[in-house]
Amino acid sequence: MSNAIPKIPELPNHQYRSDIDGLRAFAVLSVVLFHAFPEFISGGFIGVDVFFVISGFLISTIIFEKLEQGSFSFIDFYARRVRRIFPALILVLLTSFILGWCILFVSEYKQLGKHIAGGAGFIANFILWSESGYFDNLSDTKPLLHLWSLGIEEQFYIVWPPILWAAWRLRLRILPIIVIIAITSFAWNLYSISIDPVATFYSPLTRFWELLIGSVLAYVTVFHTKYPKLVVSSVSQANTYSWIGCGLFFTGLLLINKDSGFPGGWALLPTLGAALMIKAGPSAWFNRMILGNSVLVWFGLISYPLYLWHWPLLSFSRILSSSVPELEIRIGVVVLSILLSWLTYRFVEKPIRFGNGIQFNITFLGRWFVSKKTITIALVVGLFLIGLAGYVANYKNGSHSRLVNKINIDPESGYDGVAGVDLIDDCGLANSPSIDKSWFGTCLRDSRPSLKYAMVGDSHAESIFRGLVRTSNEAGRWLFIGGPNGKSGVSIIVSNNPIYKKVMPSSEYAMNALAQNKKIETVLFVGASRNLFGLNEKKFLDDLEASPNFDVAYEAVQNAINPLKAAGKKIVILEDNPTLAFPEDCLQRKSTIAAINYFFPKKLNPRCVLTVDQHLHRTEQYRRLLAKLEKNNPGTVTIFYTTPILCDEKKGLCEISKNGRLLYSFSDHISDYSAGLIGRPLNEWLRDQPAK
């Protein structure tokens, strides 16, 4: 038998390749297994990158063939995309909208509405990018998180056909254009991954190179006669490409994890691996025997609906379980996802994509036929309507009229003290020279005159500020500078130590500005203990006990104190609050669907209650840091302890609620009710302090 591969026609019409469906199966199963069982397959998310390469290859192949034949039509191209993408997407978005109504709390449903609107508008990646700050809930409680990749693909489909069409009409050299754009995108990805990894993950500018790898491959495949040296000429050569590509992909599965700095250079493993397996063609043994296997091909055919279905179901099961679901639940969800995907493919996708239209035979209506054009228009209208429904749910703040799953029925609950005090978006530091508000993430002050107190800090500070203002008396007026760590955040840390890489340098500027303002007598420091010790994991309390960063943290806070101390200011450090589970994981979540309640009976999350002794033990190092700061700055630094306020020392427990009100609003951030509980005694204590 000859080792040569038969020569392909000069311009082949796009042929179906079962091995590409098998490669799709590799990609989608990697993603599904990663999401369902991350403890077993840490790098499974790279399957999305394989999808990018496949999409770039197939879409570009279609465009090149149509351009060469002189039959390319934008209307036809986008109509085909609508019939391919919209049916399953509409079904999943609608199901998520209904399940969210039955399961989610008001604030969660508000966010889901935004994600539905973003998914329908194919901008989910930008919305998720904007939510990646401190006040962003856990990713596995976002049922439509996975639509970020669909957004990037659709953005590519919007911009890429016009670029290729224009280059073709102008008779430009297309391959160099593709390569230059791809290299530019890849270089930007490498540059920005260490500067802003979240933006690099979600931005189309740092992802398009992955689809363009497929586009390069498509060009040299369609116009292979121009590049004879790039044609796979023998079975042994095809096998070599295929095995190397397979090796790169599986190496990525084994070595890449969520901490790898992805995409960056790591993304070359799955993308080049996929490109080589596609390049090898159906003659390669691995492609023919493994990727072309009927089981994998079947999974490849349902890969798109499977990608859409699996994550919402896993996410809702996580929400209902108030923690990572038990193994048997996750297995059941995966099986259900596969079943729904097959049903979607068989009864929704196939009739719409591959027929000339749909004929209905209804007894009392008779036979009637719906054309492809009508179906396409209906799909566009349908997706617009579900997107509009999501927008309205978000605009209506999660539909407060719903009688299910409200955290606090009274939207004003938690207010303690004087209400109706206005806040002004103003630094209030007129006596301080060279004040540039752009340095600060948040800059609020009490609208009433007579500035006396200032508070600086991170997101924990922001969560208490309004409670301080409402419970202040006529003698004390508050200013707040700070907010979540970010491009212009302010913390109570002044240090260049690398453990504070997420804390921006505006802190030093803020401390000097406050020191120069003669109206301010006392500065309140509020900061998350995890930030002080350079910890960023959700289970940071377990790490805090063994943290080696005590001396670094002490020096960082002392550096912040020094300019204020030199100016004669008094400093009060507010003890950080206990860390419990998310409040929504600690409340009774009763769905309006009885079957859901049966499969997900409410279990108490063990992190919803913390004994006072546990809290004190886990935060021993942090409390020792506060004590040392107070001891070494006598007459200047005082610690205001919040544990007696937020915990019941008689019962010996720190709980999620008190007096029927939530003490926490998000993660380890206190609620507005807690802000009032702390604000009243803190203001009274400050009022009783002797004047400087």
XYZ file of C-alpha atoms in Angstrom:
692
model
C 0.000 0.000 0.000
C 1.299 3.433 -0.926
C 2.258 5.814 1.832
C 1.235 8.828 -0.265
C -1.939 10.785 0.408
C -4.138 11.267 -2.678
C -3.921 14.803 -4.025
C -6.934 16.974 -3.258
C -8.647 19.113 -5.895
C -7.382 22.640 -6.475
C -10.334 24.163 -4.649
C -12.228 21.584 -2.593
C -15.741 22.280 -1.469
C -15.750 22.114 2.299
C -15.894 18.427 3.133
C -17.305 16.990 6.335
C -14.540 15.569 8.504
C -15.537 13.217 11.284
C -12.148 13.644 12.955
C -12.907 17.346 13.560
C -16.122 16.338 15.313
C -13.993 13.948 17.376
C -11.683 16.848 18.209
C -14.757 18.841 19.244
C -15.603 15.981 21.579
C -12.140 16.150 23.138
C -12.650 19.856 23.689
C -16.151 19.796 25.156
C -15.581 16.738 27.356
C -12.440 18.357 28.771
C -14.430 21.461 29.708
C -17.383 19.517 31.135
C -15.170 17.230 33.225
C -13.173 20.203 34.493
C -16.310 22.043 35.572
C -17.884 18.981 37.167
C -14.766 17.383 38.662
C -12.004 20.019 38.888
C -10.208 17.905 41.462
C -9.481 15.308 38.772
C -8.770 17.382 35.635
C -7.286 20.758 36.520
C -6.529 21.868 32.964
C -9.777 20.941 31.264
C -10.712 24.555 30.549
C -8.197 24.562 27.659
C -10.871 22.774 25.648
C -12.316 26.227 24.933
C -9.074 27.157 23.175
C -9.410 24.088 20.985
C -12.912 25.285 20.075
C -11.451 28.645 19.071
C -9.030 27.021 16.637
C -11.725 24.766 15.156
C -14.100 27.728 14.728
C -11.426 29.851 13.081
C -10.573 27.024 10.703
C -14.122 26.117 9.663
C -15.453 29.673 9.358
C -12.423 30.873 7.413
C -12.564 27.824 5.142
C -16.163 28.637 4.230
C -15.320 32.289 3.572
C -12.237 31.507 1.425
C -14.138 28.973 -0.681
C -17.056 31.357 -1.242
C -14.743 34.254 -2.109
C -12.833 32.151 -4.624
C -16.071 30.964 -6.187
C -17.425 34.529 -6.285
C -20.484 33.516 -4.278
C -19.777 35.026 -0.872
C -22.789 36.793 0.652
C -22.828 38.542 4.008
C -26.560 37.875 4.352
C -26.121 34.177 3.687
C -23.096 33.949 5.995
C -24.801 35.570 8.979
C -28.099 33.779 8.336
C -26.232 30.475 8.584
C -24.609 31.653 11.839
C -28.026 32.550 13.232
C -29.453 29.115 12.420
C -26.361 27.447 13.897
C -25.999 29.401 17.131
C -29.345 30.915 18.101
C -31.675 27.887 18.592
C -29.786 26.143 21.418
C -28.760 29.479 22.938
C -32.355 30.710 23.131
C -33.416 27.442 24.747
C -30.683 27.582 27.401
C -31.194 31.278 28.150
C -34.944 30.788 28.525
C -34.442 27.793 30.819
C -31.938 29.749 32.925
C -34.390 32.648 33.158
C -37.135 30.327 34.460
C -34.888 28.396 36.862
C -33.478 31.657 38.177
C -36.993 32.917 38.879
C -37.705 29.784 40.914
C -34.384 29.496 42.743
C -32.412 32.725 43.032
C -32.546 35.524 45.549
C -33.441 38.973 44.287
C -29.857 40.248 43.965
C -28.784 37.041 42.233
C -31.686 37.249 39.794
C -30.753 40.836 39.006
C -27.262 39.675 38.048
C -28.637 36.745 36.050
C -30.803 39.193 34.104
C -27.715 41.178 33.195
C -25.918 38.022 32.099
C -28.895 36.909 29.985
C -28.930 40.287 28.250
C -25.159 40.106 27.778
C -25.336 36.544 26.468
C -28.074 37.450 24.000
C -26.039 40.439 22.834
C -22.802 38.393 22.671
C -20.987 40.735 25.051
C -20.871 38.386 28.053
C -17.060 38.535 28.094
C -17.124 42.305 28.614
C -19.745 42.084 31.371
C -17.843 39.374 33.237
C -14.648 41.353 32.780
C -16.293 44.345 34.511
C -17.443 42.156 37.438
C -14.049 40.784 38.313
C -13.457 43.067 41.295
C -13.945 42.470 45.024
C -17.719 42.648 44.935
C -18.023 39.800 42.487
C -19.591 36.558 43.641
C -17.937 33.199 43.199
C -17.652 32.240 39.547
C -19.399 28.910 40.060
C -22.574 30.708 41.166
C -22.906 32.474 37.807
C -25.063 30.181 35.653
C -24.074 31.910 32.410
C -20.374 32.412 33.090
C -19.433 30.161 30.176
C -20.959 32.494 27.595
C -17.783 34.605 27.657
C -16.278 32.323 25.004
C -19.362 32.530 22.804
C -19.082 36.305 22.987
C -15.503 36.218 21.726
C -16.413 33.868 18.875
C -19.324 36.030 17.769
C -17.202 39.178 17.937
C -14.730 37.397 15.666
C -17.555 36.443 13.288
C -18.628 40.087 13.139
C -15.260 41.636 12.292
C -13.438 38.892 10.386
C -15.637 38.357 7.282
C -15.591 42.081 6.332
C -11.809 42.168 6.751
C -11.301 39.148 4.491
C -13.855 40.420 1.961
C -12.193 43.844 1.771
C -8.704 42.317 1.434
C -9.964 40.010 -1.315
C -11.627 42.837 -3.245
C -8.492 44.968 -2.962
C -6.373 42.005 -4.108
C -4.171 42.210 -1.040
C -1.984 39.350 0.117
C -4.296 37.751 2.647
C -1.979 35.283 4.376
C 0.501 37.968 5.554
C -2.441 40.035 6.835
C -3.740 37.094 8.882
C -0.277 36.322 10.252
C 0.439 39.938 11.210
C -2.900 40.320 13.033
C -2.420 36.974 14.787
C 1.124 37.830 15.922
C -0.030 41.234 17.148
C -2.867 39.668 19.150
C -0.551 36.996 20.579
C 2.079 39.588 21.518
C -0.547 41.693 23.280
C -1.639 38.582 25.137
C 1.931 37.919 26.323
C 2.416 41.542 27.349
C -0.820 41.987 29.275
C -1.047 38.625 31.064
C 1.232 39.800 33.875
C -0.305 43.279 34.020
C -4.023 42.505 33.909
C -4.723 38.751 33.725
C -8.496 39.198 33.976
C -8.580 41.524 30.965
C -6.273 39.166 29.065
C -8.618 36.259 29.729
C -11.792 38.033 28.561
C -10.597 40.480 25.912
C -11.118 39.581 22.238
C -7.920 41.464 21.413
C -5.885 38.931 23.397
C -7.895 35.930 22.180
C -8.354 36.459 18.447
C -4.937 34.965 17.684
C -6.326 31.571 18.715
C -9.064 31.738 16.082
C -6.579 33.157 13.601
C -4.396 30.058 13.962
C -7.357 28.211 12.508
C -7.715 30.890 9.832
C -4.078 30.497 8.740
C -4.596 26.751 8.576
C -7.755 27.246 6.500
C -5.975 29.489 3.996
C -3.092 27.108 3.345
C -5.588 24.221 3.106
C -7.940 25.871 0.614
C -5.132 27.400 -1.467
C -2.741 24.491 -1.016
C -1.392 24.745 -4.562
C 0.258 28.035 -3.618
C 2.075 26.351 -0.748
C 3.052 22.850 -1.927
C 5.690 22.506 0.783
C 2.970 22.858 3.444
C 0.813 20.065 2.049
C 0.804 16.820 4.053
C 2.143 14.428 1.421
C 2.345 11.089 3.228
C 0.569 9.076 5.900
C 3.710 9.007 8.038
C 3.874 12.804 7.922
C 0.187 13.002 8.833
C 0.771 10.639 11.752
C 3.657 12.762 12.971
C 1.528 15.924 12.971
C -1.340 14.125 14.664
C 0.730 12.570 17.458
C 2.587 15.809 18.188
C -0.708 17.701 18.305
C -2.222 15.105 20.604
C 0.852 15.281 22.843
C 0.652 19.065 23.101
C -3.025 18.954 24.025
C -2.642 16.310 26.728
C 0.467 18.026 28.071
C -1.691 21.113 28.512
C -4.344 19.089 30.354
C -1.716 17.815 32.787
C 0.383 20.942 33.335
C -2.010 23.890 33.057
C -4.210 24.930 35.968
C -6.113 28.017 37.070
C -2.932 29.530 38.546
C -0.856 29.154 35.374
C -1.344 32.688 34.077
C -3.649 31.722 31.239
C -3.853 32.280 28.311
C -0.343 33.754 28.019
C 2.199 31.447 26.444
C 0.500 28.383 27.928
C -2.321 28.684 25.397
C 0.087 27.564 22.663
C -0.212 23.991 23.920
C -3.918 23.459 23.151
C -4.057 25.780 20.135
C -1.022 24.432 18.288
C -2.029 20.934 19.330
C -5.468 21.389 17.782
C -4.003 22.974 14.642
C -1.619 20.059 14.118
C -4.371 17.476 14.555
C -6.548 19.329 12.035
C -3.583 19.689 9.679
C -2.865 15.962 9.887
C -6.196 15.218 8.235
C -8.378 12.089 8.291
C -5.553 9.872 6.934
C -3.626 9.997 10.222
C -4.098 6.897 12.370
C -5.058 8.840 15.520
C -7.533 10.987 13.619
C -9.057 8.020 11.826
C -9.205 5.508 14.687
C -9.625 7.713 17.760
C -11.030 11.061 16.715
C -13.109 9.364 14.022
C -14.540 6.873 16.499
C -18.354 6.872 16.374
C -18.707 7.604 20.113
C -16.470 10.659 19.970
C -18.100 11.816 16.732
C -21.500 11.618 18.464
C -20.224 13.781 21.326
C -18.773 16.138 18.766
C -22.147 16.523 17.078
C -23.780 17.513 20.378
C -20.761 19.514 21.575
C -22.328 22.958 21.149
C -25.554 22.261 23.091
C -23.536 20.258 25.629
C -21.289 23.251 26.210
C -24.336 25.466 26.657
C -26.305 23.115 28.940
C -23.718 21.725 31.314
C -22.600 24.880 33.102
C -26.001 26.392 34.028
C -27.070 23.035 35.459
C -23.841 22.641 37.435
C -24.048 26.233 38.640
C -27.659 25.971 39.799
C -26.808 22.727 41.596
C -23.933 24.561 43.332
C -26.305 27.350 44.368
C -28.933 24.924 45.661
C -26.329 22.904 47.573
C -24.837 26.056 49.185
C -21.435 24.507 48.496
C -19.786 22.167 45.998
C -22.439 19.485 45.290
C -21.815 15.904 46.286
C -20.170 13.661 43.703
C -23.337 11.754 42.823
C -25.195 15.017 42.171
C -22.469 16.242 39.829
C -22.485 12.924 37.980
C -26.261 13.162 37.642
C -26.017 16.720 36.325
C -23.480 15.664 33.669
C -25.729 12.805 32.548
C -28.727 15.172 32.410
C -26.665 17.657 30.395
C -25.785 14.984 27.842
C -29.439 13.942 27.553
C -30.655 17.514 27.075
C -27.894 18.135 24.543
C -28.914 15.151 22.443
C -32.578 16.193 22.568
C -31.609 19.745 21.588
C -29.487 18.516 18.689
C -32.043 15.988 17.469
C -35.247 18.020 17.727
C -34.081 21.649 17.587
C -30.719 22.030 15.864
C -31.000 19.487 13.040
C -34.416 20.535 11.699
C -33.426 24.209 11.728
C -29.869 23.900 10.398
C -30.100 21.212 7.760
C -33.593 21.411 6.314
C -34.966 23.789 3.699
C -37.562 24.800 6.230
C -39.914 23.164 8.703
C -43.265 21.660 7.816
C -45.896 21.337 10.523
C -48.920 19.086 10.387
C -51.351 20.140 13.099
C -54.817 18.596 13.084
C -56.904 21.726 13.509
C -54.547 23.997 11.550
C -53.663 21.695 8.714
C -50.261 21.572 7.037
C -48.139 24.666 6.849
C -44.533 25.333 5.920
C -42.062 27.748 7.538
C -39.220 28.806 5.257
C -35.572 29.233 6.200
C -35.902 32.984 5.900
C -38.850 33.098 8.292
C -37.051 30.819 10.743
C -33.973 33.045 10.666
C -36.024 36.180 11.350
C -37.934 34.401 14.134
C -34.673 33.331 15.784
C -33.319 36.877 15.725
C -36.552 38.198 17.238
C -36.616 35.404 19.818
C -33.070 36.055 21.002
C -33.802 39.786 21.165
C -36.878 39.166 23.321
C -35.081 36.891 25.797
C -32.272 39.451 25.984
C -34.852 42.169 26.621
C -36.423 40.073 29.383
C -33.017 39.755 31.027
C -32.441 43.487 30.734
C -35.817 44.218 32.353
C -35.087 41.792 35.217
C -31.820 43.594 35.835
C -33.399 47.041 35.482
C -36.130 46.058 37.959
C -33.426 45.041 40.461
C -34.245 41.354 40.292
C -38.031 41.812 40.304
C -38.751 42.569 43.956
C -42.401 41.656 43.379
C -41.483 37.958 43.299
C -42.684 36.065 46.358
C -39.766 33.647 46.394
C -36.308 33.691 47.897
C -35.841 37.160 49.349
C -32.909 37.666 51.680
C -34.494 40.628 53.478
C -38.120 41.210 52.560
C -37.996 44.884 53.575
C -35.553 46.542 51.126
C -34.756 49.108 53.842
C -33.908 46.472 56.437
C -30.579 46.864 58.167
C -30.712 50.637 58.550
C -29.769 51.595 62.055
C -29.665 55.248 63.047
C -30.317 58.497 61.199
C -31.394 57.900 57.610
C -31.462 60.296 54.695
C -27.969 61.737 55.076
C -26.585 62.678 51.685
C -23.100 61.768 50.563
C -21.064 63.961 48.231
C -18.613 62.541 45.717
C -15.850 64.841 46.885
C -12.519 64.373 48.632
C -13.134 67.334 50.920
C -9.396 68.003 51.175
C -9.362 71.592 49.979
C -6.657 72.521 52.481
C -4.341 69.850 51.141
C -2.208 70.917 48.165
C -2.092 69.079 44.853
C -5.130 66.885 45.441
C -5.968 64.793 42.414
C -9.141 62.801 42.961
C -8.271 60.442 40.107
C -5.750 58.813 42.444
C -8.561 57.450 44.619
C -11.043 54.710 43.810
C -13.804 56.198 45.983
C -13.998 59.640 47.521
C -17.158 60.322 49.550
C -17.979 62.676 52.393
C -20.894 63.621 54.572
C -22.913 66.442 52.988
C -23.113 68.211 56.366
C -20.279 70.610 57.140
C -17.589 70.514 59.812
C -15.271 67.743 58.599
C -13.605 66.024 61.549
C -12.988 62.333 60.841
C -11.589 60.521 57.828
C -11.652 56.832 56.992
C -9.264 55.090 54.610
C -9.287 51.499 53.503
C -10.341 48.858 51.032
C -13.721 47.316 50.263
C -14.249 46.468 53.938
C -14.054 50.195 54.626
C -16.535 50.985 51.887
C -19.058 48.564 53.377
C -19.118 50.392 56.729
C -18.982 54.034 55.637
C -22.697 54.740 55.236
C -23.409 53.238 58.639
C -20.836 55.553 60.172
C -22.387 58.605 58.538
C -25.952 57.774 59.552
C -25.035 57.154 63.172
C -22.774 60.198 63.588
C -23.890 63.165 65.702
C -23.610 66.864 64.950
C -20.052 67.080 66.271
C -18.530 64.546 63.905
C -18.368 64.590 60.118
C -16.923 61.821 57.986
C -14.787 61.603 54.868
C -14.000 58.334 53.095
C -11.119 57.667 50.727
C -10.535 54.183 49.406
C -12.634 51.391 47.968
C -11.825 48.017 46.429
C -8.234 47.398 45.462
C -7.737 48.145 41.806
C -6.217 50.649 39.470
C -6.854 53.518 41.884
C -7.768 51.788 45.140
C -6.515 52.875 48.546
C -5.572 50.541 51.383
C -4.019 50.948 54.822
C -0.782 49.561 53.445
C 2.218 51.530 52.205
C 4.761 49.079 50.856
C 6.529 47.958 47.702
C 6.725 44.358 48.869
C 5.624 41.945 46.109
C 3.029 40.270 48.384
C 0.977 43.452 47.899
C 1.043 43.363 44.097
C -2.746 43.772 43.994
C -2.659 46.821 46.243
C -2.088 50.029 44.300
C 0.341 52.776 45.433
C -2.331 55.446 45.989
C -2.213 54.738 49.727
C 0.920 56.783 50.343
C -0.558 59.708 48.445
C -3.777 59.500 50.486
C -1.954 59.366 53.834
C 0.118 62.452 52.991
C -2.973 64.344 51.837
C -4.835 63.534 55.066
C -1.804 64.465 57.155
C -1.761 67.941 55.594
C -5.453 68.626 56.184
C -5.815 70.526 59.466
C -9.560 69.906 59.818
C -9.157 66.161 60.230
C -8.438 65.100 63.813
C -8.827 61.333 63.621
C -8.230 58.824 60.822
C -9.967 55.440 60.914
C -8.106 52.536 59.291
C -10.305 49.717 57.935
C -8.723 46.858 56.005
C -9.320 43.187 55.293
C -6.893 41.015 57.230
C -6.262 38.969 54.084
C -4.936 42.081 52.363
C -2.650 42.906 55.278
C -1.026 39.484 55.054
C -1.055 39.309 51.265
C -3.586 36.478 51.153
C -6.090 36.170 48.325
C -7.599 32.706 48.640
C -11.170 32.203 49.810
C -9.972 30.059 52.697
C -7.486 32.682 53.778
C -8.138 32.231 57.508
C -6.583 28.780 57.387
C -3.522 30.322 55.741
C -3.349 33.320 58.053
C -2.321 31.160 61.011
C 0.807 30.008 59.178
C 1.507 33.206 57.239
C 5.200 34.195 57.293
C 4.348 37.817 56.519
C 3.881 39.228 60.026
C 6.902 41.557 59.921
C 6.117 42.672 56.367
C 2.508 43.461 57.323
C 3.563 45.354 60.437
C 5.995 47.519 58.487
C 3.405 48.208 55.762
C 0.780 49.504 58.214
C 3.375 51.426 60.228
C 4.476 53.164 57.026
C 0.883 54.302 56.554
C 0.676 55.544 60.134
C 3.929 57.535 60.162
C 2.903 60.683 58.200
C -0.359 60.927 60.153
C 1.459 60.454 63.436
C 3.954 63.161 62.534
C 1.054 65.542 61.821
C -0.481 64.912 65.237
C -3.445 62.890 63.995
C -5.027 60.132 66.031
C -5.422 56.759 64.328
C -8.112 54.204 65.124
C -7.786 50.749 63.576
C -11.074 48.881 63.223
C -10.748 45.168 63.925
C -11.670 43.159 60.833
C -14.894 41.169 61.009
C -15.150 37.361 61.237
C -15.194 35.458 57.951
C -18.149 33.146 57.341
C -19.716 31.624 54.245
C -21.533 33.745 51.703
C -24.879 34.830 53.234
C -26.844 33.321 50.348
C -25.251 29.965 51.222
C -26.585 30.185 54.770
C -30.259 30.972 54.191
C -33.139 28.643 53.471
C -33.404 28.534 49.705
C -36.761 26.993 48.912
C -37.566 26.645 45.250
C -41.089 26.873 43.866
C -40.358 23.608 42.027
C -40.998 20.675 44.384
C -38.686 18.285 42.514
C -35.744 20.637 43.027
C -36.389 20.756 46.773
C -36.488 16.960 46.845
C -33.103 16.515 45.183
C -31.505 19.463 46.989
C -32.653 19.377 50.628
C -31.229 22.282 52.591
C -28.131 21.414 54.574
C -26.411 23.781 56.963
C -23.119 24.967 55.564
C -20.567 24.384 58.358
C -18.970 27.752 57.559
C -22.193 29.583 58.455
C -21.367 29.390 62.161
C -17.998 30.004 63.760
C -17.328 29.703 67.469
C -15.746 32.719 69.098
C -12.825 30.530 70.157
C -12.279 29.396 66.560
C -12.409 32.973 65.340
C -9.913 34.173 67.945
C -7.577 31.256 67.285
C -7.573 31.675 63.515
C -6.979 35.415 63.779
C -4.401 35.229 66.563
C -1.571 36.476 64.367
C -3.707 39.339 63.046
C -4.739 40.398 66.565
C -1.093 40.228 67.664
C -0.277 42.608 64.799
C -2.922 45.087 65.998
C -1.669 44.882 69.568
C 1.917 45.575 68.486
C 0.856 48.614 66.460
C -1.055 49.997 69.430
C 1.815 49.319 71.834
C 4.487 50.909 69.621
C 2.401 54.013 68.909
C 1.136 55.044 72.377
C -1.259 57.962 72.394
C -1.628 57.735 68.627
C -3.038 54.315 67.704
C -6.104 52.721 69.286
C -7.848 49.491 68.302
C -11.651 49.381 68.142
C -12.759 45.760 68.482
C -15.824 44.553 66.577
C -15.966 40.921 67.745
C -18.189 41.758 70.761
C -20.614 43.466 68.356
C -20.718 40.899 65.569
C -20.481 37.778 67.745
C -22.606 36.591 70.674
C -20.018 36.037 73.367
C -22.614 34.578 75.756
C -23.469 31.854 73.246
C -19.838 31.733 72.138
C -20.838 31.963 68.474
C -20.248 34.177 65.465
C -23.285 33.740 63.203
C -24.560 35.053 59.886
C -27.439 37.036 61.403
C -28.444 38.947 64.510
C -31.855 40.182 65.623
C -33.328 38.652 62.481
C -31.068 40.731 60.204
C -28.130 39.675 58.071
C -24.725 40.707 59.367
C -23.019 40.143 56.012
C -23.849 41.314 52.526
C -21.223 39.606 50.397
C -18.516 37.152 51.348
C -16.601 38.644 54.292
C -18.065 42.137 53.819
C -20.482 43.333 56.479
C -24.064 44.322 55.715
C -25.513 47.778 56.087
C -27.166 46.614 59.303
C -23.774 45.647 60.738
C -22.395 49.009 59.635
C -25.004 50.669 61.837
C -24.338 48.308 64.731
C -20.641 49.186 64.625
C -21.115 52.828 63.654
C -23.202 53.898 66.649
C -20.809 52.804 69.438
C -17.778 53.864 67.376
C -19.175 57.376 66.911
C -20.063 57.587 70.600
C -16.577 56.451 71.556
C -14.973 59.034 69.253
C -17.217 61.775 70.621
C -16.043 61.031 74.157
C -12.354 61.193 73.255
C -10.526 64.297 74.532
C -9.731 66.941 71.941
C -6.182 66.949 70.612
